[in-house]
């Protein structure tokens, strides 16, 4: 790391410090908060998974035995993955436009993204129920235009669930994308154009790679949030969409089997930490080391 | 900006196609609002769409019932400080991990971000004894703390995304010119990442505003938040009251955004453009 | 570079907001524990709580001058409170099949049986640690626009219906009705033959639309998203009266109950016993039934009600069966796992 000695001007001589040292210090406040209010509780949860009702692996044995848990975890992960991919595809154009647009257009798009964000997930999910109903507006439109003969049973079903979940998650993908895209220098694209690249080439070779950190950030965020999701799949989906969070909540709140709930939550936690570590490794490679002042 | 490039017609159409696509997606985003709005004026006591008649009964019910106003106030009292604290701690964490050259940056990031994937009931169960010991439960502090924990990852991820797009050269330059760390941070780094901080804060507020389980656990008896009231309706049958509540929130959000855009108009003259 | 104007604005705003919120937080202490003259009851909220307020709390206030603050009755919160020795609730209400689980985990105080009018209460309603206070019916309902003639009057007919059928996405009550549809007699339901019930459900699996919350189930029926299905009478009773195209029958229904109990370590345990007793009295039960279509657990309340109201209230009879909460308390975990596994298959 760069070490600055103020021998430069020769006038004063403050103690030498390094950039990295300063930034390391910044970790102290959040570390304290998270240690006390997250790590500590979670250690308790992990411990409980191994000790409630009796010390040992009973909870884990039950998890991996002939129950719904493994399947549900698999379903949860695959659903979260699919939602993330769909979200990314849908969000990217919007973020692109929002990041590069004029101020007024930017604010308009921003408003349209933020407004649904602040409406309760429950209410939004019910609105989608209204859309996808047998007698709902979508079916009415489809039958009126003759595209289908009879109303389609969207609920329960994959289309309804994914449309609903992507809708909920979209702002969480758009905003990190925008945050990152806004710092991409427009002149780089202009330079590419001057050097003979078509806009498409300019986009693919210059803009897209530079937006990678945003893509990775938004994807990680949406993926993690989707893992803990259950309202929308419960209202729009069928039993095929039984998310792990439903099971955990059931065990924790109704069956009051905290040992099992803790074990299940621990498994989910380990999964997520692994995925996220992979993401961080990927993203640091993508930066090309630029972001760390090396 | 450099010289204006005139693109041939087909590139213009490409731009038009993009605008069309984005408009469609935005329509998708806003579609539920156009269902909720008419629903809130329905004259039936159960949800039926399209409404057969019009009535403002549900808005009257909200005005008459103090629980709704109280719940909104509680949600705001918890949400705004939580978003604030999330912005502070999330940004600090992002800066530190992003620029601090930690060896275990991956693991540290994972720990910071983990709260958002855990079902909140688990976190609530874990936090509860700590809150008791700290005596936070009598006030809103416990809920604020809980919501901050789940808000920090949102700010962290967003700010880190902005940071990643920049190397440390501007800061190095500033420090070469004699600025101390605090000056460098406040006058160079922060303006660059400000957009990430604000967007992260918006996400953090939204997550708190709609959060149910931690609020239930960490607030005192009789303290209701908005999600709790809405959730109660799920135990019975739905009346257009919740559609009216959603519409009111929608209107309130519009007002807020209008104010924000007005303020931004004032401050935009003073924005720092990174990379020139 | 930031010029003075905007930076000043921002700093001031931040400082002001910070100070303001701090004042709000510390000023709005929401603890009710320290205050005498108040008791806390945890309920399911909504219309149930309103009915309790009118039927019980107002009478209680007259008698004792004590206000009742209500709060949400999350089971996990109860367990957390009792574990930490910091119980805040004086009384709690919950679904009987969940309250019995609380009892078995040692989270409840023993009820003072002498305070109840045991002769008046239906058999099986007074337990050691809790008391059932009402009967709701998990019953057959149909959408009148979809099912114009010959609506299903028993579960066999529901199973045979041509169209989509809504069922609760949990095994409680759903397995029972599956057995009834398969020809099992009401009196032979318990212990449940889980595999037979699942086979019965298999026969209509493609027709089933599962609902997770009561309001969702009611909405499915009201909107005609399904032809018919199972729902609790309370969820469709009021919409029916408001003109929604739903109707239902109480024939062959499974009766479920709310239960009242006292959490272990309740701050006002003695008074809580009186409050629970009050809730079980005929007068309170009758008043409650006037607000919500749930049958009273106290037989004496029936005498106080008019015939039109009595006709719609679920009451234990030979045409229905009370959910066996002992069975579910013992086997719930295993059956739940089996059911969820079946759902995912």
PDB file of C-alpha atoms in Angstrom, chain C residues 26-285:
ATOM      1  CA  UNK C  26     -36.760   7.667  24.040  1.00  0.00           C
ATOM      2  CA  UNK C  27     -40.006   9.518  24.496  1.00  0.00           C
ATOM      3  CA  UNK C  28     -42.152   6.783  23.121  1.00  0.00           C
ATOM      4  CA  UNK C  29     -41.490   4.097  25.638  1.00  0.00           C
ATOM      5  CA  UNK C  30     -44.061   1.489  24.950  1.00  0.00           C
ATOM      6  CA  UNK C  31     -43.737  -0.641  28.018  1.00  0.00           C
ATOM      7  CA  UNK C  32     -46.938  -1.449  29.783  1.00  0.00           C
ATOM      8  CA  UNK C  33     -45.388  -3.847  32.243  1.00  0.00           C
ATOM      9  CA  UNK C  34     -44.525  -1.300  34.860  1.00  0.00           C
ATOM     10  CA  UNK C  35     -48.008   0.104  34.945  1.00  0.00           C
ATOM     11  CA  UNK C  36     -50.540  -1.179  37.361  1.00  0.00           C
ATOM     12  CA  UNK C  37     -54.153  -1.277  36.274  1.00  0.00           C
ATOM     13  CA  UNK C  38     -53.221  -2.831  32.932  1.00  0.00           C
ATOM     14  CA  UNK C  39     -53.085  -6.382  31.726  1.00  0.00           C
ATOM     15  CA  UNK C  40     -51.781  -7.763  28.482  1.00  0.00           C
ATOM     16  CA  UNK C  41     -53.485 -10.363  26.360  1.00  0.00           C
ATOM     17  CA  UNK C  42     -51.965 -11.858  23.250  1.00  0.00           C
ATOM     18  CA  UNK C  43     -54.506 -12.623  20.543  1.00  0.00           C
ATOM     19  CA  UNK C  44     -54.707 -13.271  16.837  1.00  0.00           C
ATOM     20  CA  UNK C  45     -55.869  -9.741  16.230  1.00  0.00           C
ATOM     21  CA  UNK C  46     -58.377  -8.431  13.737  1.00  0.00           C
ATOM     22  CA  UNK C  47     -62.046  -9.276  14.060  1.00  0.00           C
ATOM     23  CA  UNK C  48     -61.348 -11.830  16.794  1.00  0.00           C
ATOM     24  CA  UNK C  49     -59.789  -9.186  18.966  1.00  0.00           C
ATOM     25  CA  UNK C  50     -62.661  -6.803  18.287  1.00  0.00           C
ATOM     26  CA  UNK C  51     -65.120  -9.427  19.390  1.00  0.00           C
ATOM     27  CA  UNK C  52     -63.153 -10.108  22.579  1.00  0.00           C
ATOM     28  CA  UNK C  53     -63.089  -6.422  23.272  1.00  0.00           C
ATOM     29  CA  UNK C  54     -66.846  -6.121  23.064  1.00  0.00           C
ATOM     30  CA  UNK C  55     -67.696  -9.381  24.788  1.00  0.00           C
ATOM     31  CA  UNK C  56     -65.075  -9.697  27.483  1.00  0.00           C
ATOM     32  CA  UNK C  57     -62.726  -6.774  27.921  1.00  0.00           C
ATOM     33  CA  UNK C  58     -65.436  -4.168  28.412  1.00  0.00           C
ATOM     34  CA  UNK C  59     -67.122  -6.304  31.044  1.00  0.00           C
ATOM     35  CA  UNK C  60     -63.769  -6.899  32.706  1.00  0.00           C
ATOM     36  CA  UNK C  61     -63.086  -3.192  32.772  1.00  0.00           C
ATOM     37  CA  UNK C  62     -66.405  -2.548  34.465  1.00  0.00           C
ATOM     38  CA  UNK C  63     -65.821  -5.216  37.032  1.00  0.00           C
ATOM     39  CA  UNK C  64     -62.202  -4.549  37.901  1.00  0.00           C
ATOM     40  CA  UNK C  65     -61.258  -1.226  36.314  1.00  0.00           C
ATOM     41  CA  UNK C  66     -58.346  -2.895  34.552  1.00  0.00           C
ATOM     42  CA  UNK C  67     -57.551  -2.076  30.923  1.00  0.00           C
ATOM     43  CA  UNK C  68     -56.507  -4.830  28.599  1.00  0.00           C
ATOM     44  CA  UNK C  69     -53.764  -4.146  26.061  1.00  0.00           C
ATOM     45  CA  UNK C  70     -53.645  -6.604  23.203  1.00  0.00           C
ATOM     46  CA  UNK C  71     -50.616  -7.812  21.347  1.00  0.00           C
ATOM     47  CA  UNK C  72     -49.705 -10.398  18.780  1.00  0.00           C
ATOM     48  CA  UNK C  73     -49.631 -14.036  19.859  1.00  0.00           C
ATOM     49  CA  UNK C  74     -46.580 -15.434  18.114  1.00  0.00           C
ATOM     50  CA  UNK C  75     -45.730 -18.827  19.600  1.00  0.00           C
ATOM     51  CA  UNK C  76     -42.022 -18.217  19.227  1.00  0.00           C
ATOM     52  CA  UNK C  77     -42.334 -15.045  21.255  1.00  0.00           C
ATOM     53  CA  UNK C  78     -44.078 -16.939  24.051  1.00  0.00           C
ATOM     54  CA  UNK C  79     -41.312 -19.485  24.166  1.00  0.00           C
ATOM     55  CA  UNK C  80     -38.639 -16.789  24.112  1.00  0.00           C
ATOM     56  CA  UNK C  81     -40.316 -14.877  26.944  1.00  0.00           C
ATOM     57  CA  UNK C  82     -40.781 -17.865  29.190  1.00  0.00           C
ATOM     58  CA  UNK C  83     -37.273 -19.149  28.509  1.00  0.00           C
ATOM     59  CA  UNK C  84     -35.802 -15.819  29.522  1.00  0.00           C
ATOM     60  CA  UNK C  85     -38.046 -15.549  32.547  1.00  0.00           C
ATOM     61  CA  UNK C  86     -39.483 -12.279  31.301  1.00  0.00           C
ATOM     62  CA  UNK C  87     -43.103 -13.106  30.558  1.00  0.00           C
ATOM     63  CA  UNK C  88     -45.030 -10.027  29.504  1.00  0.00           C
ATOM     64  CA  UNK C  89     -48.358 -11.548  28.703  1.00  0.00           C
ATOM     65  CA  UNK C  90     -51.055 -12.261  31.239  1.00  0.00           C
ATOM     66  CA  UNK C  91     -53.368 -14.234  29.005  1.00  0.00           C
ATOM     67  CA  UNK C  92     -52.937 -15.663  25.573  1.00  0.00           C
ATOM     68  CA  UNK C  93     -55.339 -16.913  22.954  1.00  0.00           C
ATOM     69  CA  UNK C  94     -54.341 -19.230  20.162  1.00  0.00           C
ATOM     70  CA  UNK C  95     -55.517 -22.091  18.032  1.00  0.00           C
ATOM     71  CA  UNK C  96     -56.218 -25.014  20.359  1.00  0.00           C
ATOM     72  CA  UNK C  97     -54.007 -27.433  18.431  1.00  0.00           C
ATOM     73  CA  UNK C  98     -51.111 -25.008  18.895  1.00  0.00           C
ATOM     74  CA  UNK C  99     -51.850 -24.114  22.502  1.00  0.00           C
ATOM     75  CA  UNK C 100     -51.686 -27.758  23.494  1.00  0.00           C
ATOM     76  CA  UNK C 101     -48.164 -27.863  22.098  1.00  0.00           C
ATOM     77  CA  UNK C 102     -47.304 -24.873  24.300  1.00  0.00           C
ATOM     78  CA  UNK C 103     -48.737 -26.761  27.261  1.00  0.00           C
ATOM     79  CA  UNK C 104     -46.684 -29.841  26.528  1.00  0.00           C
ATOM     80  CA  UNK C 105     -43.564 -27.705  26.364  1.00  0.00           C
ATOM     81  CA  UNK C 106     -44.272 -26.422  29.854  1.00  0.00           C
ATOM     82  CA  UNK C 107     -44.933 -22.870  28.788  1.00  0.00           C
ATOM     83  CA  UNK C 108     -48.311 -22.459  30.513  1.00  0.00           C
ATOM     84  CA  UNK C 109     -49.634 -22.086  34.023  1.00  0.00           C
ATOM     85  CA  UNK C 110     -52.169 -24.528  35.413  1.00  0.00           C
ATOM     86  CA  UNK C 111     -55.697 -23.227  35.253  1.00  0.00           C
ATOM     87  CA  UNK C 112     -57.732 -22.954  38.415  1.00  0.00           C
ATOM     88  CA  UNK C 113     -60.477 -25.425  37.553  1.00  0.00           C
ATOM     89  CA  UNK C 114     -62.698 -24.241  40.366  1.00  0.00           C
ATOM     90  CA  UNK C 115     -63.356 -21.026  38.512  1.00  0.00           C
ATOM     91  CA  UNK C 116     -65.055 -22.723  35.581  1.00  0.00           C
ATOM     92  CA  UNK C 117     -68.614 -23.862  35.319  1.00  0.00           C
ATOM     93  CA  UNK C 118     -67.621 -27.343  34.236  1.00  0.00           C
ATOM     94  CA  UNK C 119     -71.171 -28.576  33.982  1.00  0.00           C
ATOM     95  CA  UNK C 120     -71.953 -25.927  31.414  1.00  0.00           C
ATOM     96  CA  UNK C 121     -68.923 -26.426  29.200  1.00  0.00           C
ATOM     97  CA  UNK C 122     -69.047 -28.921  26.374  1.00  0.00           C
ATOM     98  CA  UNK C 123     -67.094 -32.088  27.162  1.00  0.00           C
ATOM     99  CA  UNK C 124     -63.444 -31.886  26.232  1.00  0.00           C
ATOM    100  CA  UNK C 125     -63.183 -28.123  26.420  1.00  0.00           C
ATOM    101  CA  UNK C 126     -61.609 -27.722  29.848  1.00  0.00           C
ATOM    102  CA  UNK C 127     -58.026 -28.920  29.996  1.00  0.00           C
ATOM    103  CA  UNK C 128     -55.388 -28.664  32.679  1.00  0.00           C
ATOM    104  CA  UNK C 129     -53.526 -25.741  31.164  1.00  0.00           C
ATOM    105  CA  UNK C 130     -56.001 -24.219  28.740  1.00  0.00           C
ATOM    106  CA  UNK C 131     -59.649 -23.951  27.886  1.00  0.00           C
ATOM    107  CA  UNK C 132     -61.398 -24.019  24.537  1.00  0.00           C
ATOM    108  CA  UNK C 133     -63.574 -20.984  24.012  1.00  0.00           C
ATOM    109  CA  UNK C 134     -65.330 -21.424  20.688  1.00  0.00           C
ATOM    110  CA  UNK C 135     -65.968 -23.736  17.753  1.00  0.00           C
ATOM    111  CA  UNK C 136     -65.219 -22.819  14.172  1.00  0.00           C
ATOM    112  CA  UNK C 137     -65.970 -25.198  11.352  1.00  0.00           C
ATOM    113  CA  UNK C 138     -63.624 -26.334   8.610  1.00  0.00           C
ATOM    114  CA  UNK C 139     -66.445 -26.845   6.181  1.00  0.00           C
ATOM    115  CA  UNK C 140     -67.440 -27.297   2.580  1.00  0.00           C
ATOM    116  CA  UNK C 141     -67.968 -24.089   0.622  1.00  0.00           C
ATOM    117  CA  UNK C 142     -68.637 -23.406  -3.022  1.00  0.00           C
ATOM    118  CA  UNK C 143     -68.807 -20.560  -5.465  1.00  0.00           C
ATOM    119  CA  UNK C 144     -72.403 -20.042  -6.541  1.00  0.00           C
ATOM    120  CA  UNK C 145     -71.497 -18.791  -9.995  1.00  0.00           C
ATOM    121  CA  UNK C 146     -69.420 -21.858 -10.777  1.00  0.00           C
ATOM    122  CA  UNK C 147     -71.580 -24.430  -9.058  1.00  0.00           C
ATOM    123  CA  UNK C 148     -75.111 -23.509 -10.037  1.00  0.00           C
ATOM    124  CA  UNK C 149     -76.886 -26.728  -9.081  1.00  0.00           C
ATOM    125  CA  UNK C 150     -76.330 -29.615  -6.689  1.00  0.00           C
ATOM    126  CA  UNK C 151     -73.602 -28.130  -4.549  1.00  0.00           C
ATOM    127  CA  UNK C 152     -71.562 -30.724  -2.628  1.00  0.00           C
ATOM    128  CA  UNK C 153     -73.115 -31.441   0.762  1.00  0.00           C
ATOM    129  CA  UNK C 154     -70.513 -33.844   2.013  1.00  0.00           C
ATOM    130  CA  UNK C 155     -66.834 -34.503   1.388  1.00  0.00           C
ATOM    131  CA  UNK C 156     -67.469 -37.443  -0.920  1.00  0.00           C
ATOM    132  CA  UNK C 157     -69.494 -35.202  -3.186  1.00  0.00           C
ATOM    133  CA  UNK C 158     -66.805 -32.538  -3.010  1.00  0.00           C
ATOM    134  CA  UNK C 159     -64.194 -35.042  -4.099  1.00  0.00           C
ATOM    135  CA  UNK C 160     -66.416 -36.090  -6.988  1.00  0.00           C
ATOM    136  CA  UNK C 161     -66.982 -32.522  -8.145  1.00  0.00           C
ATOM    137  CA  UNK C 162     -65.910 -31.625 -11.632  1.00  0.00           C
ATOM    138  CA  UNK C 163     -63.605 -28.676 -11.244  1.00  0.00           C
ATOM    139  CA  UNK C 164     -60.969 -27.229  -8.940  1.00  0.00           C
ATOM    140  CA  UNK C 165     -61.037 -27.780  -5.210  1.00  0.00           C
ATOM    141  CA  UNK C 166     -59.425 -25.538  -2.604  1.00  0.00           C
ATOM    142  CA  UNK C 167     -57.859 -27.088   0.492  1.00  0.00           C
ATOM    143  CA  UNK C 168     -55.702 -25.861   3.364  1.00  0.00           C
ATOM    144  CA  UNK C 169     -52.066 -26.549   2.732  1.00  0.00           C
ATOM    145  CA  UNK C 170     -51.562 -28.186   6.122  1.00  0.00           C
ATOM    146  CA  UNK C 171     -52.431 -31.653   7.261  1.00  0.00           C
ATOM    147  CA  UNK C 172     -54.563 -30.497  10.213  1.00  0.00           C
ATOM    148  CA  UNK C 173     -58.183 -30.913   9.184  1.00  0.00           C
ATOM    149  CA  UNK C 174     -57.250 -31.593   5.562  1.00  0.00           C
ATOM    150  CA  UNK C 175     -56.301 -35.184   6.295  1.00  0.00           C
ATOM    151  CA  UNK C 176     -59.490 -35.610   8.295  1.00  0.00           C
ATOM    152  CA  UNK C 177     -61.704 -34.524   5.460  1.00  0.00           C
ATOM    153  CA  UNK C 178     -59.757 -36.636   3.010  1.00  0.00           C
ATOM    154  CA  UNK C 179     -60.596 -39.650   5.152  1.00  0.00           C
ATOM    155  CA  UNK C 180     -64.231 -38.606   5.329  1.00  0.00           C
ATOM    156  CA  UNK C 181     -64.284 -38.333   1.555  1.00  0.00           C
ATOM    157  CA  UNK C 182     -62.899 -41.841   1.404  1.00  0.00           C
ATOM    158  CA  UNK C 183     -65.823 -43.175   3.413  1.00  0.00           C
ATOM    159  CA  UNK C 184     -64.481 -43.203   6.952  1.00  0.00           C
ATOM    160  CA  UNK C 185     -67.116 -42.479   9.585  1.00  0.00           C
ATOM    161  CA  UNK C 186     -66.843 -39.357  11.702  1.00  0.00           C
ATOM    162  CA  UNK C 187     -66.480 -41.369  14.855  1.00  0.00           C
ATOM    163  CA  UNK C 188     -63.718 -43.563  13.398  1.00  0.00           C
ATOM    164  CA  UNK C 189     -61.425 -40.755  12.306  1.00  0.00           C
ATOM    165  CA  UNK C 190     -58.796 -41.009  15.047  1.00  0.00           C
ATOM    166  CA  UNK C 191     -56.084 -42.161  15.105  1.00  0.00           C
ATOM    167  CA  UNK C 192     -55.714 -40.946  11.537  1.00  0.00           C
ATOM    168  CA  UNK C 193     -54.775 -43.416   8.861  1.00  0.00           C
ATOM    169  CA  UNK C 194     -52.345 -40.987   7.264  1.00  0.00           C
ATOM    170  CA  UNK C 195     -51.471 -43.128   4.267  1.00  0.00           C
ATOM    171  CA  UNK C 196     -55.139 -43.708   3.455  1.00  0.00           C
ATOM    172  CA  UNK C 197     -55.791 -39.988   3.707  1.00  0.00           C
ATOM    173  CA  UNK C 198     -52.891 -39.241   1.356  1.00  0.00           C
ATOM    174  CA  UNK C 199     -54.170 -41.824  -1.125  1.00  0.00           C
ATOM    175  CA  UNK C 200     -57.558 -40.161  -0.965  1.00  0.00           C
ATOM    176  CA  UNK C 201     -55.925 -36.828  -1.705  1.00  0.00           C
ATOM    177  CA  UNK C 202     -53.959 -38.423  -4.526  1.00  0.00           C
ATOM    178  CA  UNK C 203     -57.232 -39.110  -6.308  1.00  0.00           C
ATOM    179  CA  UNK C 204     -57.921 -35.408  -6.690  1.00  0.00           C
ATOM    180  CA  UNK C 205     -54.370 -34.081  -6.565  1.00  0.00           C
ATOM    181  CA  UNK C 206     -54.572 -32.503  -9.997  1.00  0.00           C
ATOM    182  CA  UNK C 207     -57.742 -30.650  -9.032  1.00  0.00           C
ATOM    183  CA  UNK C 208     -56.449 -29.192  -5.784  1.00  0.00           C
ATOM    184  CA  UNK C 209     -55.588 -25.515  -5.384  1.00  0.00           C
ATOM    185  CA  UNK C 210     -53.807 -25.175  -2.047  1.00  0.00           C
ATOM    186  CA  UNK C 211     -54.265 -22.100   0.104  1.00  0.00           C
ATOM    187  CA  UNK C 212     -51.983 -21.093   2.951  1.00  0.00           C
ATOM    188  CA  UNK C 213     -53.937 -18.379   4.787  1.00  0.00           C
ATOM    189  CA  UNK C 214     -57.634 -18.082   5.536  1.00  0.00           C
ATOM    190  CA  UNK C 215     -58.084 -14.897   3.560  1.00  0.00           C
ATOM    191  CA  UNK C 216     -56.449 -16.461   0.547  1.00  0.00           C
ATOM    192  CA  UNK C 217     -58.764 -19.459   0.693  1.00  0.00           C
ATOM    193  CA  UNK C 218     -61.794 -17.228   1.022  1.00  0.00           C
ATOM    194  CA  UNK C 219     -60.634 -15.150  -1.932  1.00  0.00           C
ATOM    195  CA  UNK C 220     -60.241 -18.241  -4.100  1.00  0.00           C
ATOM    196  CA  UNK C 221     -63.853 -19.155  -3.421  1.00  0.00           C
ATOM    197  CA  UNK C 222     -65.232 -15.653  -3.742  1.00  0.00           C
ATOM    198  CA  UNK C 223     -63.447 -14.983  -7.020  1.00  0.00           C
ATOM    199  CA  UNK C 224     -64.524 -18.261  -8.513  1.00  0.00           C
ATOM    200  CA  UNK C 225     -60.909 -19.280  -8.910  1.00  0.00           C
ATOM    201  CA  UNK C 226     -62.079 -22.674  -7.695  1.00  0.00           C
ATOM    202  CA  UNK C 227     -65.437 -24.373  -7.902  1.00  0.00           C
ATOM    203  CA  UNK C 228     -65.567 -25.394  -4.270  1.00  0.00           C
ATOM    204  CA  UNK C 229     -63.362 -26.315  -1.382  1.00  0.00           C
ATOM    205  CA  UNK C 230     -62.721 -26.345   2.310  1.00  0.00           C
ATOM    206  CA  UNK C 231     -62.599 -23.188   4.367  1.00  0.00           C
ATOM    207  CA  UNK C 232     -63.415 -22.042   7.877  1.00  0.00           C
ATOM    208  CA  UNK C 233     -66.982 -20.815   8.139  1.00  0.00           C
ATOM    209  CA  UNK C 234     -65.890 -17.507   9.613  1.00  0.00           C
ATOM    210  CA  UNK C 235     -64.023 -16.573   6.447  1.00  0.00           C
ATOM    211  CA  UNK C 236     -67.005 -16.876   4.139  1.00  0.00           C
ATOM    212  CA  UNK C 237     -69.846 -16.084   6.519  1.00  0.00           C
ATOM    213  CA  UNK C 238     -69.521 -12.310   6.348  1.00  0.00           C
ATOM    214  CA  UNK C 239     -68.751 -12.147   2.610  1.00  0.00           C
ATOM    215  CA  UNK C 240     -71.836 -14.276   1.985  1.00  0.00           C
ATOM    216  CA  UNK C 241     -73.922 -11.816   3.963  1.00  0.00           C
ATOM    217  CA  UNK C 242     -72.410  -8.951   1.964  1.00  0.00           C
ATOM    218  CA  UNK C 243     -73.515 -10.538  -1.259  1.00  0.00           C
ATOM    219  CA  UNK C 244     -70.451 -12.504  -2.336  1.00  0.00           C
ATOM    220  CA  UNK C 245     -71.350 -15.506  -4.491  1.00  0.00           C
ATOM    221  CA  UNK C 246     -70.365 -18.092  -1.915  1.00  0.00           C
ATOM    222  CA  UNK C 247     -72.302 -20.527   0.166  1.00  0.00           C
ATOM    223  CA  UNK C 248     -71.367 -23.262   2.583  1.00  0.00           C
ATOM    224  CA  UNK C 249     -72.669 -26.124   4.646  1.00  0.00           C
ATOM    225  CA  UNK C 250     -71.712 -27.215   8.132  1.00  0.00           C
ATOM    226  CA  UNK C 251     -72.420 -30.855   7.425  1.00  0.00           C
ATOM    227  CA  UNK C 252     -69.496 -33.156   8.182  1.00  0.00           C
ATOM    228  CA  UNK C 253     -67.358 -30.234   9.241  1.00  0.00           C
ATOM    229  CA  UNK C 254     -64.330 -30.551  11.486  1.00  0.00           C
ATOM    230  CA  UNK C 255     -64.636 -28.297  14.499  1.00  0.00           C
ATOM    231  CA  UNK C 256     -61.586 -26.351  15.572  1.00  0.00           C
ATOM    232  CA  UNK C 257     -61.281 -24.053  18.523  1.00  0.00           C
ATOM    233  CA  UNK C 258     -59.545 -21.090  19.994  1.00  0.00           C
ATOM    234  CA  UNK C 259     -58.020 -21.707  23.378  1.00  0.00           C
ATOM    235  CA  UNK C 260     -57.207 -19.353  26.187  1.00  0.00           C
ATOM    236  CA  UNK C 261     -54.287 -19.964  28.530  1.00  0.00           C
ATOM    237  CA  UNK C 262     -52.005 -18.249  30.998  1.00  0.00           C
ATOM    238  CA  UNK C 263     -48.300 -18.106  30.133  1.00  0.00           C
ATOM    239  CA  UNK C 264     -45.875 -19.317  32.741  1.00  0.00           C
ATOM    240  CA  UNK C 265     -44.643 -16.469  34.845  1.00  0.00           C
ATOM    241  CA  UNK C 266     -47.450 -14.116  33.883  1.00  0.00           C
ATOM    242  CA  UNK C 267     -47.099 -10.856  35.803  1.00  0.00           C
ATOM    243  CA  UNK C 268     -50.732 -10.870  36.979  1.00  0.00           C
ATOM    244  CA  UNK C 269     -51.351 -14.587  37.134  1.00  0.00           C
ATOM    245  CA  UNK C 270     -54.079 -14.470  39.784  1.00  0.00           C
ATOM    246  CA  UNK C 271     -56.151 -11.895  37.951  1.00  0.00           C
ATOM    247  CA  UNK C 272     -55.472 -13.730  34.714  1.00  0.00           C
ATOM    248  CA  UNK C 273     -57.289 -16.751  36.096  1.00  0.00           C
ATOM    249  CA  UNK C 274     -60.331 -14.565  36.646  1.00  0.00           C
ATOM    250  CA  UNK C 275     -60.102 -13.115  33.169  1.00  0.00           C
ATOM    251  CA  UNK C 276     -59.955 -16.543  31.561  1.00  0.00           C
ATOM    252  CA  UNK C 277     -62.899 -17.634  33.665  1.00  0.00           C
ATOM    253  CA  UNK C 278     -64.843 -14.553  32.584  1.00  0.00           C
ATOM    254  CA  UNK C 279     -64.204 -15.399  28.955  1.00  0.00           C
ATOM    255  CA  UNK C 280     -65.765 -18.788  29.469  1.00  0.00           C
ATOM    256  CA  UNK C 281     -68.944 -17.555  31.122  1.00  0.00           C
ATOM    257  CA  UNK C 282     -72.242 -17.895  29.315  1.00  0.00           C
ATOM    258  CA  UNK C 283     -72.872 -14.163  29.042  1.00  0.00           C
ATOM    259  CA  UNK C 284     -69.495 -13.392  27.496  1.00  0.00           C
ATOM    260  CA  UNK C 285     -69.715 -16.393  25.184  1.00  0.00           C
TER     261      UNK C 285
END
